[in-house]
PDB file of C-alpha atoms in Angstrom:
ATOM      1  CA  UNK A1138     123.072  88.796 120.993  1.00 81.00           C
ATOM      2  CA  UNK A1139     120.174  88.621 118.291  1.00 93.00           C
ATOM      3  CA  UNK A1140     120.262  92.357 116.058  1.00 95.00           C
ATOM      4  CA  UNK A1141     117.071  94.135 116.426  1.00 97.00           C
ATOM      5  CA  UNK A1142     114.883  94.682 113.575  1.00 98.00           C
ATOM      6  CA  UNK A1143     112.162  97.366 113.683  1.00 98.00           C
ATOM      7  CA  UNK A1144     109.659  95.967 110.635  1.00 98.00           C
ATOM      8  CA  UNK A1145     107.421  99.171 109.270  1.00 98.00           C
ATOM      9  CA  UNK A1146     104.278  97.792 107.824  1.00 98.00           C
ATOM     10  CA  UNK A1147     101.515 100.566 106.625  1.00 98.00           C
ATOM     11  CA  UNK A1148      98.249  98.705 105.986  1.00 98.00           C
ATOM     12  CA  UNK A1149      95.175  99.998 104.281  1.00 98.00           C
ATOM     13  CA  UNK A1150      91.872  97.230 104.133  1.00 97.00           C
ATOM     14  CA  UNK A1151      94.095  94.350 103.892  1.00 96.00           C
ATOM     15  CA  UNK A1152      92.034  92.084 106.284  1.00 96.00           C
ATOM     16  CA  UNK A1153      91.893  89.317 103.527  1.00 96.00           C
ATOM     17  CA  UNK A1154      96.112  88.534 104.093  1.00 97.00           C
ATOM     18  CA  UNK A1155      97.155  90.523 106.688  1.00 98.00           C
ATOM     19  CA  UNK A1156      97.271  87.380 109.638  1.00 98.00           C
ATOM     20  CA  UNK A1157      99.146  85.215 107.146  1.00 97.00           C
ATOM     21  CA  UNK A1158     101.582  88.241 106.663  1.00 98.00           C
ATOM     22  CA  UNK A1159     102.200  89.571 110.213  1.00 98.00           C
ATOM     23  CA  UNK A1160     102.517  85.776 111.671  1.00 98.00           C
ATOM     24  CA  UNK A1161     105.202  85.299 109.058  1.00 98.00           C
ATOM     25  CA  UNK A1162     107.262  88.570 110.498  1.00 98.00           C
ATOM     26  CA  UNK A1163     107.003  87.191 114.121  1.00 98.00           C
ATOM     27  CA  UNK A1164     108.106  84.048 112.931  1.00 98.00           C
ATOM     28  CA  UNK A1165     111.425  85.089 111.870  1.00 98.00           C
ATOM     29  CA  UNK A1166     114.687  83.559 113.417  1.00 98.00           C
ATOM     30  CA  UNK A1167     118.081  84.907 114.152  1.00 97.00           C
ATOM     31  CA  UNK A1168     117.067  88.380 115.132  1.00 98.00           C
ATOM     32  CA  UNK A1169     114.683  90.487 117.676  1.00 98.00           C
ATOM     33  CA  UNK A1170     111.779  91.692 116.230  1.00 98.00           C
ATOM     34  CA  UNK A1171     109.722  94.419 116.440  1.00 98.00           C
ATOM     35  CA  UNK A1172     106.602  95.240 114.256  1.00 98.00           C
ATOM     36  CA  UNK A1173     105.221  98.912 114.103  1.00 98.00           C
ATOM     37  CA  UNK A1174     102.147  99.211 111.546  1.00 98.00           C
ATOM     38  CA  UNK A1175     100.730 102.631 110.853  1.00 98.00           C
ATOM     39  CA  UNK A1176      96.986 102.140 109.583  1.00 98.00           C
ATOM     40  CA  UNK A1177      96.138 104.427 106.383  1.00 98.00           C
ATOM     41  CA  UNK A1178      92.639 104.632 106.920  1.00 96.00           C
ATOM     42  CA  UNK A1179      91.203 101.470 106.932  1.00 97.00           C
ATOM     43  CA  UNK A1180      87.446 100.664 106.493  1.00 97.00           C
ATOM     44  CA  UNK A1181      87.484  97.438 106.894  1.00 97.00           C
ATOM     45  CA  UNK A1182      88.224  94.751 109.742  1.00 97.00           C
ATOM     46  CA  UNK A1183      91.771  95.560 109.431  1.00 98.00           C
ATOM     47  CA  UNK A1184      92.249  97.788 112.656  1.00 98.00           C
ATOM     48  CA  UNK A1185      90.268  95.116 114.345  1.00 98.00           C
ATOM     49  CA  UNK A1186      93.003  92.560 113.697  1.00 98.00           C
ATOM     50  CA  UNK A1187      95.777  94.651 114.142  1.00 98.00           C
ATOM     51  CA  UNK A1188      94.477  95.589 117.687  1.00 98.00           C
ATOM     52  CA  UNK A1189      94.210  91.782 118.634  1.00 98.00           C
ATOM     53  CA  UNK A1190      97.684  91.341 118.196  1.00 98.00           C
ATOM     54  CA  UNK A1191      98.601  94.659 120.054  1.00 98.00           C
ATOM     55  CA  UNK A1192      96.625  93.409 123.091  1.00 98.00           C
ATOM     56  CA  UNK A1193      98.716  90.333 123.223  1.00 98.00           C
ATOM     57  CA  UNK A1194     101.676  92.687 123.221  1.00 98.00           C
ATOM     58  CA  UNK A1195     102.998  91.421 119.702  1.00 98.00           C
ATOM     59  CA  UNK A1196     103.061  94.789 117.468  1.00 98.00           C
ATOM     60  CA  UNK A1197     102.040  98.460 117.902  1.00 98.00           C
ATOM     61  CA  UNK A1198      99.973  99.969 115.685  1.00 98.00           C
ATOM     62  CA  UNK A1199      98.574 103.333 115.190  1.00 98.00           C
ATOM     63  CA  UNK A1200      96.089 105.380 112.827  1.00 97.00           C
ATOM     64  CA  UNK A1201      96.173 107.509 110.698  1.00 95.00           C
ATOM     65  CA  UNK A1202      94.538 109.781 107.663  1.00 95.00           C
ATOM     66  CA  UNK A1203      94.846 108.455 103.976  1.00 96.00           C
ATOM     67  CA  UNK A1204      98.230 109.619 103.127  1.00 97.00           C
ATOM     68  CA  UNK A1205      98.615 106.891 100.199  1.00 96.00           C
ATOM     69  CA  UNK A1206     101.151 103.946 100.531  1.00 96.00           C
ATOM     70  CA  UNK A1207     103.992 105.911 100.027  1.00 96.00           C
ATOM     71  CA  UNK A1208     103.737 108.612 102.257  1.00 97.00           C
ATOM     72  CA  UNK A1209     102.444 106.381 104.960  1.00 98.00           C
ATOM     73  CA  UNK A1210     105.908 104.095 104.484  1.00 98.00           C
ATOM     74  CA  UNK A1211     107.962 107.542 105.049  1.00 98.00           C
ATOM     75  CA  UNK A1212     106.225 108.799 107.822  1.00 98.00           C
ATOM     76  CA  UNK A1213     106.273 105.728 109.666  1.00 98.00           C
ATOM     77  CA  UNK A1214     110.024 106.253 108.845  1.00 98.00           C
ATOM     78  CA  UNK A1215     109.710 109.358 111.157  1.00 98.00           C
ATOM     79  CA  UNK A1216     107.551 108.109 113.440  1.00 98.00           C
ATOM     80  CA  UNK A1217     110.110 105.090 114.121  1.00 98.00           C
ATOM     81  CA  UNK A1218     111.959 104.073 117.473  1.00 97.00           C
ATOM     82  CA  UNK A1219     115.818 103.514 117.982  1.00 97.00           C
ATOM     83  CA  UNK A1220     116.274 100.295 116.362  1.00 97.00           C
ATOM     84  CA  UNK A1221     119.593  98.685 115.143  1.00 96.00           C
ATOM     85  CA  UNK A1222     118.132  97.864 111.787  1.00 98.00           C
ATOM     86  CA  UNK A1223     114.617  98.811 109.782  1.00 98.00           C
ATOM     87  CA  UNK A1224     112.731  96.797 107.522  1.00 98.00           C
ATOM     88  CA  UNK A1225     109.187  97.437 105.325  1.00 98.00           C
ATOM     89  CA  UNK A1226     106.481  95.069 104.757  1.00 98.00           C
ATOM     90  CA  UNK A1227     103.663  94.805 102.823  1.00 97.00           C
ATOM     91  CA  UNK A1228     100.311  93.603 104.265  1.00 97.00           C
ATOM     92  CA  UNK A1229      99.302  90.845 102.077  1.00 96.00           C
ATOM     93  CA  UNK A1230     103.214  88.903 101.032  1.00 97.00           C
ATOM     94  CA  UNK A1231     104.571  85.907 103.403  1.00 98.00           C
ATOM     95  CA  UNK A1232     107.954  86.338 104.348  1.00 98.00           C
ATOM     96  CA  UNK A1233     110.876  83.374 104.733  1.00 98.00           C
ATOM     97  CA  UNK A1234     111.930  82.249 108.353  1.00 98.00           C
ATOM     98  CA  UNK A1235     115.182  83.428 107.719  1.00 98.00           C
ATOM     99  CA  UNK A1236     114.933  86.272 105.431  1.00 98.00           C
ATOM    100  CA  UNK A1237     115.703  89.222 108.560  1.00 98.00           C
ATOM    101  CA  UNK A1238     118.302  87.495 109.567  1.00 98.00           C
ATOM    102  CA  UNK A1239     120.196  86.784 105.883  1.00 98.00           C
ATOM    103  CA  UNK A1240     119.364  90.247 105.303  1.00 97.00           C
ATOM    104  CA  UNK A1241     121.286  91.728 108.400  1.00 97.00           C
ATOM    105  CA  UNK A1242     124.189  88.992 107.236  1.00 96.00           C
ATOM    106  CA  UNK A1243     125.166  90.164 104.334  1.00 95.00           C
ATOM    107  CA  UNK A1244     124.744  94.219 105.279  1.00 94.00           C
ATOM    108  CA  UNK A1245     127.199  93.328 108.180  1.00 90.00           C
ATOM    109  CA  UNK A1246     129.650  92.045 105.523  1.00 90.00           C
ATOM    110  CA  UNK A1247     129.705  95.099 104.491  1.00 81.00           C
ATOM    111  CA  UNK A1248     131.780  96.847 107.152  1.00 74.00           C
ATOM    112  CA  UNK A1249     130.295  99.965 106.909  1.00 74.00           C
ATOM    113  CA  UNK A1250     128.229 100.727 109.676  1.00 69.00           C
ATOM    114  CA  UNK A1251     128.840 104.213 109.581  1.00 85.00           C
ATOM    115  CA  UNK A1252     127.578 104.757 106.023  1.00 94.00           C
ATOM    116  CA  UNK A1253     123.967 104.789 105.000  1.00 97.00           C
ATOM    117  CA  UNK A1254     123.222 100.889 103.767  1.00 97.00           C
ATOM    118  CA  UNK A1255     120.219  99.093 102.575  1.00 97.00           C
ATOM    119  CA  UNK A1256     119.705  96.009 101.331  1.00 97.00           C
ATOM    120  CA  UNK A1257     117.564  94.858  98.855  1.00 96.00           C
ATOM    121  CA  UNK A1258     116.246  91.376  97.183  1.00 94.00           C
ATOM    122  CA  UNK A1259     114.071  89.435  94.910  1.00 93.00           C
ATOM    123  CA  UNK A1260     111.221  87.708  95.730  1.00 94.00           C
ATOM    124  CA  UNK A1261     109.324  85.045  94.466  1.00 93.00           C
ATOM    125  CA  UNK A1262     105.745  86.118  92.620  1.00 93.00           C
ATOM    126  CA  UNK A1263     102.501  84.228  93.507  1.00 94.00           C
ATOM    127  CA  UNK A1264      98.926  84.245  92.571  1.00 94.00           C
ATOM    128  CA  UNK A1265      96.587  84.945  95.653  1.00 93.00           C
ATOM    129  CA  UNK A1266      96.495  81.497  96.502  1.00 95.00           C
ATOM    130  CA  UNK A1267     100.149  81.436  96.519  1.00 94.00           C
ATOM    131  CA  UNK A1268     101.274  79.229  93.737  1.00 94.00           C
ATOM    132  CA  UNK A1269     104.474  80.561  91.749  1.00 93.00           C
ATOM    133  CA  UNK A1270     104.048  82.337  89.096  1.00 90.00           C
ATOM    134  CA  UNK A1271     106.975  82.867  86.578  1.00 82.00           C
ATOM    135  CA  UNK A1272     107.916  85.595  84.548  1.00 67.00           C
ATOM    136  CA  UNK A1273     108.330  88.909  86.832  1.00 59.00           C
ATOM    137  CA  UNK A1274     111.194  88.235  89.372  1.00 58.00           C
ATOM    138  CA  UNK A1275     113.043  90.943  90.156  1.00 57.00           C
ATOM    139  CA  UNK A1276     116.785  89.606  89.827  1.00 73.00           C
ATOM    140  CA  UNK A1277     118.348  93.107  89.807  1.00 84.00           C
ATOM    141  CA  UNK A1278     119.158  95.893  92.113  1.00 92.00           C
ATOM    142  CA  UNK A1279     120.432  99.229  90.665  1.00 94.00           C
ATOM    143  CA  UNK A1280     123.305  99.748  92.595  1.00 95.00           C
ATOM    144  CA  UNK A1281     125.070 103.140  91.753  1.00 97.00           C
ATOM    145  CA  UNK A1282     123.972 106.368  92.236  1.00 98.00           C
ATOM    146  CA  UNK A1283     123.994 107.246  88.106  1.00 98.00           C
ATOM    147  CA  UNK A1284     122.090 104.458  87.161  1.00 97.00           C
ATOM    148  CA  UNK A1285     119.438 104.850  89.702  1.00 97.00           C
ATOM    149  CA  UNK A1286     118.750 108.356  88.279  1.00 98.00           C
ATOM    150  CA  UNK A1287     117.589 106.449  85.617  1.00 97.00           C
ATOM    151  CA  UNK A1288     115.958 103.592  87.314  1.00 94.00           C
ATOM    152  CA  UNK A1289     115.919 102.473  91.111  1.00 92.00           C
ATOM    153  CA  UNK A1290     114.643  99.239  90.772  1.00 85.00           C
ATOM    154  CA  UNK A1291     114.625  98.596  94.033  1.00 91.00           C
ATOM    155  CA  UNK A1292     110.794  96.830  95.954  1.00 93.00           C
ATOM    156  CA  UNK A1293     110.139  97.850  98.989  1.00 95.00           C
ATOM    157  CA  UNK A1294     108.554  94.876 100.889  1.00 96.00           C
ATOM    158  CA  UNK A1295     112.273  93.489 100.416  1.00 97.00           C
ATOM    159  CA  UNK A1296     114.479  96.289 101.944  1.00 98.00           C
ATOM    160  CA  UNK A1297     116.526  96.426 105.324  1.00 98.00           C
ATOM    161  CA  UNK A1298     118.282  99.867 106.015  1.00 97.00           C
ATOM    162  CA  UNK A1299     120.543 100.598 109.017  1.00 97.00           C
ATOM    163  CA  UNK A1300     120.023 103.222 111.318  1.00 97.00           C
ATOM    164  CA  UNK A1301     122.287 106.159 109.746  1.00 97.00           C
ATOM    165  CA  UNK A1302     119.778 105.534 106.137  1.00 98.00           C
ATOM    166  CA  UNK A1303     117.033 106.027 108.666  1.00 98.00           C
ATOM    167  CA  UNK A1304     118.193 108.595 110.479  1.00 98.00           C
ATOM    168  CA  UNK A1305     118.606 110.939 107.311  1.00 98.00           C
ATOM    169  CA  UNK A1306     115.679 110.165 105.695  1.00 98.00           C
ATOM    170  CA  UNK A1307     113.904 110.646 109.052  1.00 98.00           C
ATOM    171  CA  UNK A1308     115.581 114.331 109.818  1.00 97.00           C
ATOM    172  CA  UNK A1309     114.009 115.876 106.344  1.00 97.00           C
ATOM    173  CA  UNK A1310     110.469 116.627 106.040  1.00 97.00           C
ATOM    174  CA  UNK A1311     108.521 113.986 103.703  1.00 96.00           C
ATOM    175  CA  UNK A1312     109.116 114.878  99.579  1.00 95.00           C
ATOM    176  CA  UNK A1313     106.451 116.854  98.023  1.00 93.00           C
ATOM    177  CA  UNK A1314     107.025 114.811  94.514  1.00 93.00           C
ATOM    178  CA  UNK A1315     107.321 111.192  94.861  1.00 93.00           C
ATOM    179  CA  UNK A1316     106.936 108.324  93.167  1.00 90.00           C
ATOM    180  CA  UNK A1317     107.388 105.335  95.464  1.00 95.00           C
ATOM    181  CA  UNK A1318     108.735 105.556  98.901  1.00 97.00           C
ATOM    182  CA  UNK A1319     111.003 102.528  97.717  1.00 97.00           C
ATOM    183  CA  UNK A1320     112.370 104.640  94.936  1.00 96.00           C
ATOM    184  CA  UNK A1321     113.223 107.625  96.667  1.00 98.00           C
ATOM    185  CA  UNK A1322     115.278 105.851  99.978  1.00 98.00           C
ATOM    186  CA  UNK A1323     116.995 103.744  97.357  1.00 98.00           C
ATOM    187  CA  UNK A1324     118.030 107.087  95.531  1.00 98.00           C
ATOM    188  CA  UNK A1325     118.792 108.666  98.904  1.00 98.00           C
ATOM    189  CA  UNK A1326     121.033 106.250  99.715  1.00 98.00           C
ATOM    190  CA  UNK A1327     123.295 106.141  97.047  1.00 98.00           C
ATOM    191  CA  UNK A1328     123.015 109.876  96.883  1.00 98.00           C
ATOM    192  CA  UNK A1329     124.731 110.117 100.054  1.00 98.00           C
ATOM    193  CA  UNK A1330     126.967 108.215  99.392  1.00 97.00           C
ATOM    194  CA  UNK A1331     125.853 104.983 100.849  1.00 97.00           C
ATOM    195  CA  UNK A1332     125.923 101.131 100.088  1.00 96.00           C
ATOM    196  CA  UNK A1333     123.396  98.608  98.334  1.00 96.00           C
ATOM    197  CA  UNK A1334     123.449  95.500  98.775  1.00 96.00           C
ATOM    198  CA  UNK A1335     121.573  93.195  96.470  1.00 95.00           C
ATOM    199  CA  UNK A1336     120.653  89.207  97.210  1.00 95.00           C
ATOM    200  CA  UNK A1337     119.106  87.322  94.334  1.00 93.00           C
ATOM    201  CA  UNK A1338     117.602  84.752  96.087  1.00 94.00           C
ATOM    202  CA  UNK A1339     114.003  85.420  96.857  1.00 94.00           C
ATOM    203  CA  UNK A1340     114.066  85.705 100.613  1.00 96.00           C
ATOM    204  CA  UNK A1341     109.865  86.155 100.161  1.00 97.00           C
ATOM    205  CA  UNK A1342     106.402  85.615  98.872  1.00 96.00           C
ATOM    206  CA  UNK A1343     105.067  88.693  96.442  1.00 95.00           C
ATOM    207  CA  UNK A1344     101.233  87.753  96.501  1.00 94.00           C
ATOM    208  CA  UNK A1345      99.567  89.127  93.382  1.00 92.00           C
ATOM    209  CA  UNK A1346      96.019  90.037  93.656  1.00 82.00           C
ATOM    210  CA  UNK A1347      93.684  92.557  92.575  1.00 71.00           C
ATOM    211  CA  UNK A1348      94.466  94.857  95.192  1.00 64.00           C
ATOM    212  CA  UNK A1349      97.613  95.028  94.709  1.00 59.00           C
ATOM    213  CA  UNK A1350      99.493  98.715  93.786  1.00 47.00           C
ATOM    214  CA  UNK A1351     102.070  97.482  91.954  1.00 50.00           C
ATOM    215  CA  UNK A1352     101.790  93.895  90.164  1.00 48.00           C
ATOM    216  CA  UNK A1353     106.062  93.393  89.624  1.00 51.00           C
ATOM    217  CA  UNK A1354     105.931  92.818  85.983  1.00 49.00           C
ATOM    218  CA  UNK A1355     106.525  95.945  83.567  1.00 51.00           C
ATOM    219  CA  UNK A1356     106.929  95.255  79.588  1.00 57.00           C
ATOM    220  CA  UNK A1357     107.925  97.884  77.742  1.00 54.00           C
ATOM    221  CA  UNK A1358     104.354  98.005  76.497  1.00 62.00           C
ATOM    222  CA  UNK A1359     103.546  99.188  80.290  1.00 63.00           C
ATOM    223  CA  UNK A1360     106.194 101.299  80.847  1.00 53.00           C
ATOM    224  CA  UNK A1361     105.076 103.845  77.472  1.00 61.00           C
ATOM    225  CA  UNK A1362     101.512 103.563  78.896  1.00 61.00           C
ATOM    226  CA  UNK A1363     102.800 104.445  82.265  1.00 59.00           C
ATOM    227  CA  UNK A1364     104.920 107.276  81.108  1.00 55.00           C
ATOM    228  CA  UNK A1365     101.294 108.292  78.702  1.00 58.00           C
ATOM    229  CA  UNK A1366      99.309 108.088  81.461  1.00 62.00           C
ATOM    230  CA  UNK A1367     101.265 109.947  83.984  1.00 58.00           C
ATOM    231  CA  UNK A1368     101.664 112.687  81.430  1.00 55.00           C
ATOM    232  CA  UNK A1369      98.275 114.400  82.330  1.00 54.00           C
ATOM    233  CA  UNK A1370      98.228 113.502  86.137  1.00 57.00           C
ATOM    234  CA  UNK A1371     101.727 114.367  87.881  1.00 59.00           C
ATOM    235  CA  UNK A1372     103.695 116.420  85.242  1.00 67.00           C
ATOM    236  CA  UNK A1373     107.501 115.903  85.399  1.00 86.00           C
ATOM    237  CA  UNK A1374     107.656 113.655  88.576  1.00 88.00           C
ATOM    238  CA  UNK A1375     110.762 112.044  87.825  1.00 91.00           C
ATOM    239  CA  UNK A1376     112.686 115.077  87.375  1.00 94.00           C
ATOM    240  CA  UNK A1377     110.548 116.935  90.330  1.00 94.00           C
ATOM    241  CA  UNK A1378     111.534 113.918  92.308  1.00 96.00           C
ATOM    242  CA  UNK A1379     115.404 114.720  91.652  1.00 97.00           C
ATOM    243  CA  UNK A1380     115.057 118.466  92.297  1.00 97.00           C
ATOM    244  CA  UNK A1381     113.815 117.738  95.485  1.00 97.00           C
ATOM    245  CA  UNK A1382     116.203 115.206  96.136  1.00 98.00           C
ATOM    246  CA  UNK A1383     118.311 118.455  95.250  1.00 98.00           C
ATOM    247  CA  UNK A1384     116.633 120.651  97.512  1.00 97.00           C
ATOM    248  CA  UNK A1385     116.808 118.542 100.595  1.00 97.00           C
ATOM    249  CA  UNK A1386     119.833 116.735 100.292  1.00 98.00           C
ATOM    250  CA  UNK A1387     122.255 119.088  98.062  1.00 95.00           C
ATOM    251  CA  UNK A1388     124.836 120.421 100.388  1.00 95.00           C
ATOM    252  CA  UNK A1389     125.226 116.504 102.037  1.00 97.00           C
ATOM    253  CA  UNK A1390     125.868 114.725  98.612  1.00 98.00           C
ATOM    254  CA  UNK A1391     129.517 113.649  97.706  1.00 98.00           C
ATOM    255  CA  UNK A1392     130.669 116.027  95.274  1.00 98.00           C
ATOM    256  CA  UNK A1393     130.461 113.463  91.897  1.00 98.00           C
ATOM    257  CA  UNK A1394     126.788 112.905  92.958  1.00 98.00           C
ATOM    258  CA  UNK A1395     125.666 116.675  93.017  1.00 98.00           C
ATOM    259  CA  UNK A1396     127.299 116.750  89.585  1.00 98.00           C
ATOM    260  CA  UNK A1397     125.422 113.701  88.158  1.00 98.00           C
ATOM    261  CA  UNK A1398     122.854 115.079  88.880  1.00 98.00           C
ATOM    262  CA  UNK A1399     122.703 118.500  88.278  1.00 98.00           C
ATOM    263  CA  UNK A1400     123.915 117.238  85.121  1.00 98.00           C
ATOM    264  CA  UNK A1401     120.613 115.015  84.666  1.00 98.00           C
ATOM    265  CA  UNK A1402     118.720 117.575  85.456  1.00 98.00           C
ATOM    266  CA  UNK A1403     120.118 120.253  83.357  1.00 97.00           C
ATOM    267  CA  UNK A1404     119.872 118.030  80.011  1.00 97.00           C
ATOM    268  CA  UNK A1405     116.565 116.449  80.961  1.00 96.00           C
ATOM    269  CA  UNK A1406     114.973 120.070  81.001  1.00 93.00           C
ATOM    270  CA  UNK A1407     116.749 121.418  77.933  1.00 96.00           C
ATOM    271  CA  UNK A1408     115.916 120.799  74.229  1.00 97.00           C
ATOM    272  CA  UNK A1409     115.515 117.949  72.242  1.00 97.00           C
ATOM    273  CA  UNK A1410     119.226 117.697  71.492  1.00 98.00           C
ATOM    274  CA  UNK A1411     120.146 117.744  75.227  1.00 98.00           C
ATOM    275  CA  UNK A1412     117.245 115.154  75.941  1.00 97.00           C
ATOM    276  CA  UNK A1413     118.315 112.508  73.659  1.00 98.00           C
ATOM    277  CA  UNK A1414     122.315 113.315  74.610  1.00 98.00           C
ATOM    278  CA  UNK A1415     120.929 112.508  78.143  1.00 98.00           C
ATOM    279  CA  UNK A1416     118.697 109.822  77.198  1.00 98.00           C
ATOM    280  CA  UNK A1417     121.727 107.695  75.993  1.00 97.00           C
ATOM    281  CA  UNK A1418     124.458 108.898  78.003  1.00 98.00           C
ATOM    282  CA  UNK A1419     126.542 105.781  78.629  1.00 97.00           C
ATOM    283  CA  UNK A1420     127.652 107.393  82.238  1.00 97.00           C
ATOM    284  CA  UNK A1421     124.377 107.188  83.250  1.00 98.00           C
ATOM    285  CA  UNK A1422     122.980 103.703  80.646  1.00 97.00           C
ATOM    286  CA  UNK A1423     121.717 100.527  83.066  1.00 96.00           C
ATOM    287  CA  UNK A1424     124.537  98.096  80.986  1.00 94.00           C
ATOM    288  CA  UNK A1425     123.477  94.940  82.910  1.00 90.00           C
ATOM    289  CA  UNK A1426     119.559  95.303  82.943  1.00 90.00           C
ATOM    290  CA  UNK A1427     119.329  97.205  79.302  1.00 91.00           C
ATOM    291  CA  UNK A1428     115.333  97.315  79.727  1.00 89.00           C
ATOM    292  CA  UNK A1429     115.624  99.312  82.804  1.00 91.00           C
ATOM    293  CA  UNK A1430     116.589 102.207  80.546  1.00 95.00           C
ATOM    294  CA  UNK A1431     113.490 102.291  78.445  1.00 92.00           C
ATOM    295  CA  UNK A1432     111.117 104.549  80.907  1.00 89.00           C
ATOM    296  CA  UNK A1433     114.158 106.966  81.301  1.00 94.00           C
ATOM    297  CA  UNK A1434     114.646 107.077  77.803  1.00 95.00           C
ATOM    298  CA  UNK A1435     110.635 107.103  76.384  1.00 92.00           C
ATOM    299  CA  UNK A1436     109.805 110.010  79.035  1.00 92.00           C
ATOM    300  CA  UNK A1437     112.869 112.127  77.764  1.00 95.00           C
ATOM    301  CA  UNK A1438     111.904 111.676  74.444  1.00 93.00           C
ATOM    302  CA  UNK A1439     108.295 112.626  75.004  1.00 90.00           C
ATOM    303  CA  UNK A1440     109.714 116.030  77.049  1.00 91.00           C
ATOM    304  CA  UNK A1441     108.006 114.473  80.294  1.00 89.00           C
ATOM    305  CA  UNK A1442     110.582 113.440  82.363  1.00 91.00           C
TER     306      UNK A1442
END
């Protein structure tokens, strides 16, 4: 029998690619879908759309108030029905016939059903027309709990998790500090202990437009005017994001993970010695993807992290 797939999409005025994107989820092979899209607030013709497709019994949808893409993601997370297998969408990317079902074949050669898993892949970037654009692809997946202390890595609109991922990010109420919803189940996961599994061949369409909240390509130009910028608008949220992870998850973790990062957290709070000790702690350095590190390393340095 075909696995089910539950696909979360939260939408916010994406009329302008939303049909190309939601009849490129139905059109998926290999596996039973079903599409849930929780509505942000929309202002535009969005919820009209969405309810066409709901009256012809081919997603549900719901509304709800502006809780920002990443809270929206997480609550529909909550708000999600027994499914076999969970995926997130964006509203404006096309998706691959086959991309569910590849996805679902390579978590199953896993063999551990009864650990948290998620997959996780690259994509192919496009202008809004869709013609390729080179230069951002995301060809790596952080893939132990350490490393994605320091970086995750991980985009959303590619992930599939299995049910026991979603049911314990679904039993804890949503983080108060957060950076991406993508981020934090990708640290979940491996925090507990779980499995990622990373496919390098673009499975999808990342449509880049002006719209978009996060474009896919990050110099390290961007990264020290991210870490800048975020200095004056959501103090420490990379540490805050791993003392809640702390807080809500603590007494679950494996052993070695609490200590990694109690560890992290420890250093990245103390003085400049500790920081920089941290900052280029080879149990914790990204060896294969050596720019990943730079964020880590710039906000330590700064005392922001």
């Amino acid at each position: 029998m075909e696995k089910q797939v539950t696909v979360l999409m939260s939408t916010y005025n994406g009329e302008q690619y939303l049909q190309e994107q939601v009849d490129s989820i139905l059109r998926q092979k290999g596996v039973q879908v079903r599409l849930l899209v929780r509505d942000d607030g929309s202002t535009d013709q969005t919820q009209a759309l969405l309810n066409a497709y709901q009256e012809k019994g081919q997603l549900h949808y719901y509304s709800g108030s502006n809780l920002g893409t990443a809270r929206s993601f997480l609550q529909l997370v909550k708000d999600s029905p027994e499914s076999e297998y969970y995926a997130f969408s964006d509203q404006d990317d096309v998706w691959k016939e086959d991309k569910l079902s590849r996805a679902l074949s390579l978590i199953q050669q896993s063999r551990t059903a009864e650990k948290p898993l998620l997959y996780a892949g690259s994509f192919q970037m496009t202008d809004a027309g869709l013609k390729e654009i080179h230069g951002g692809e995301n060809h790596y997946t952080t893939q132990t709990f350490a490393n994605a202390i320091v970086y995750s890595c991980c985009t959303g609109c590619t992930m599939v998790m299995n049910k026991r991922l979603r049911d314990i990010l679904a039993s804890k109420p949503l983080p108060q500090h957060l950076m991406m919803h993508d981020d934090w189940i990708h640290k979940v996961c491996l925090a507990m202990g779980g499995k990622v599994v990373f496919d390098s061949q673009p499975m999808m369409l990342y449509r880049q437009h002006g719209n978009n909240v996060d474009g896919g390509i990050h110099t390290l130009k961007d990264k020290v005017h991210k870490v800048w910028a975020e200095k004056s608008t959501r103090a420490r949220i990379m540490s805050n994001q791993l003392g809640e992870l702390l807080k809500l998850y603590g007494d679950q973790l494996p052993e070695v993970n609490q200590k990694l990062l109690k560890h992290a957290l420890h250093f990245g709070k103390g003085n400049l010695s500790q920081r920089v000790r941290l900052a280029f702690d080879p149990t914790y350095t990204i060896r294969e993807k050596r720019n990943l590190n730079h964020e880590f390393r710039i906000s330590l340095l700064m005392n922001y992290w």
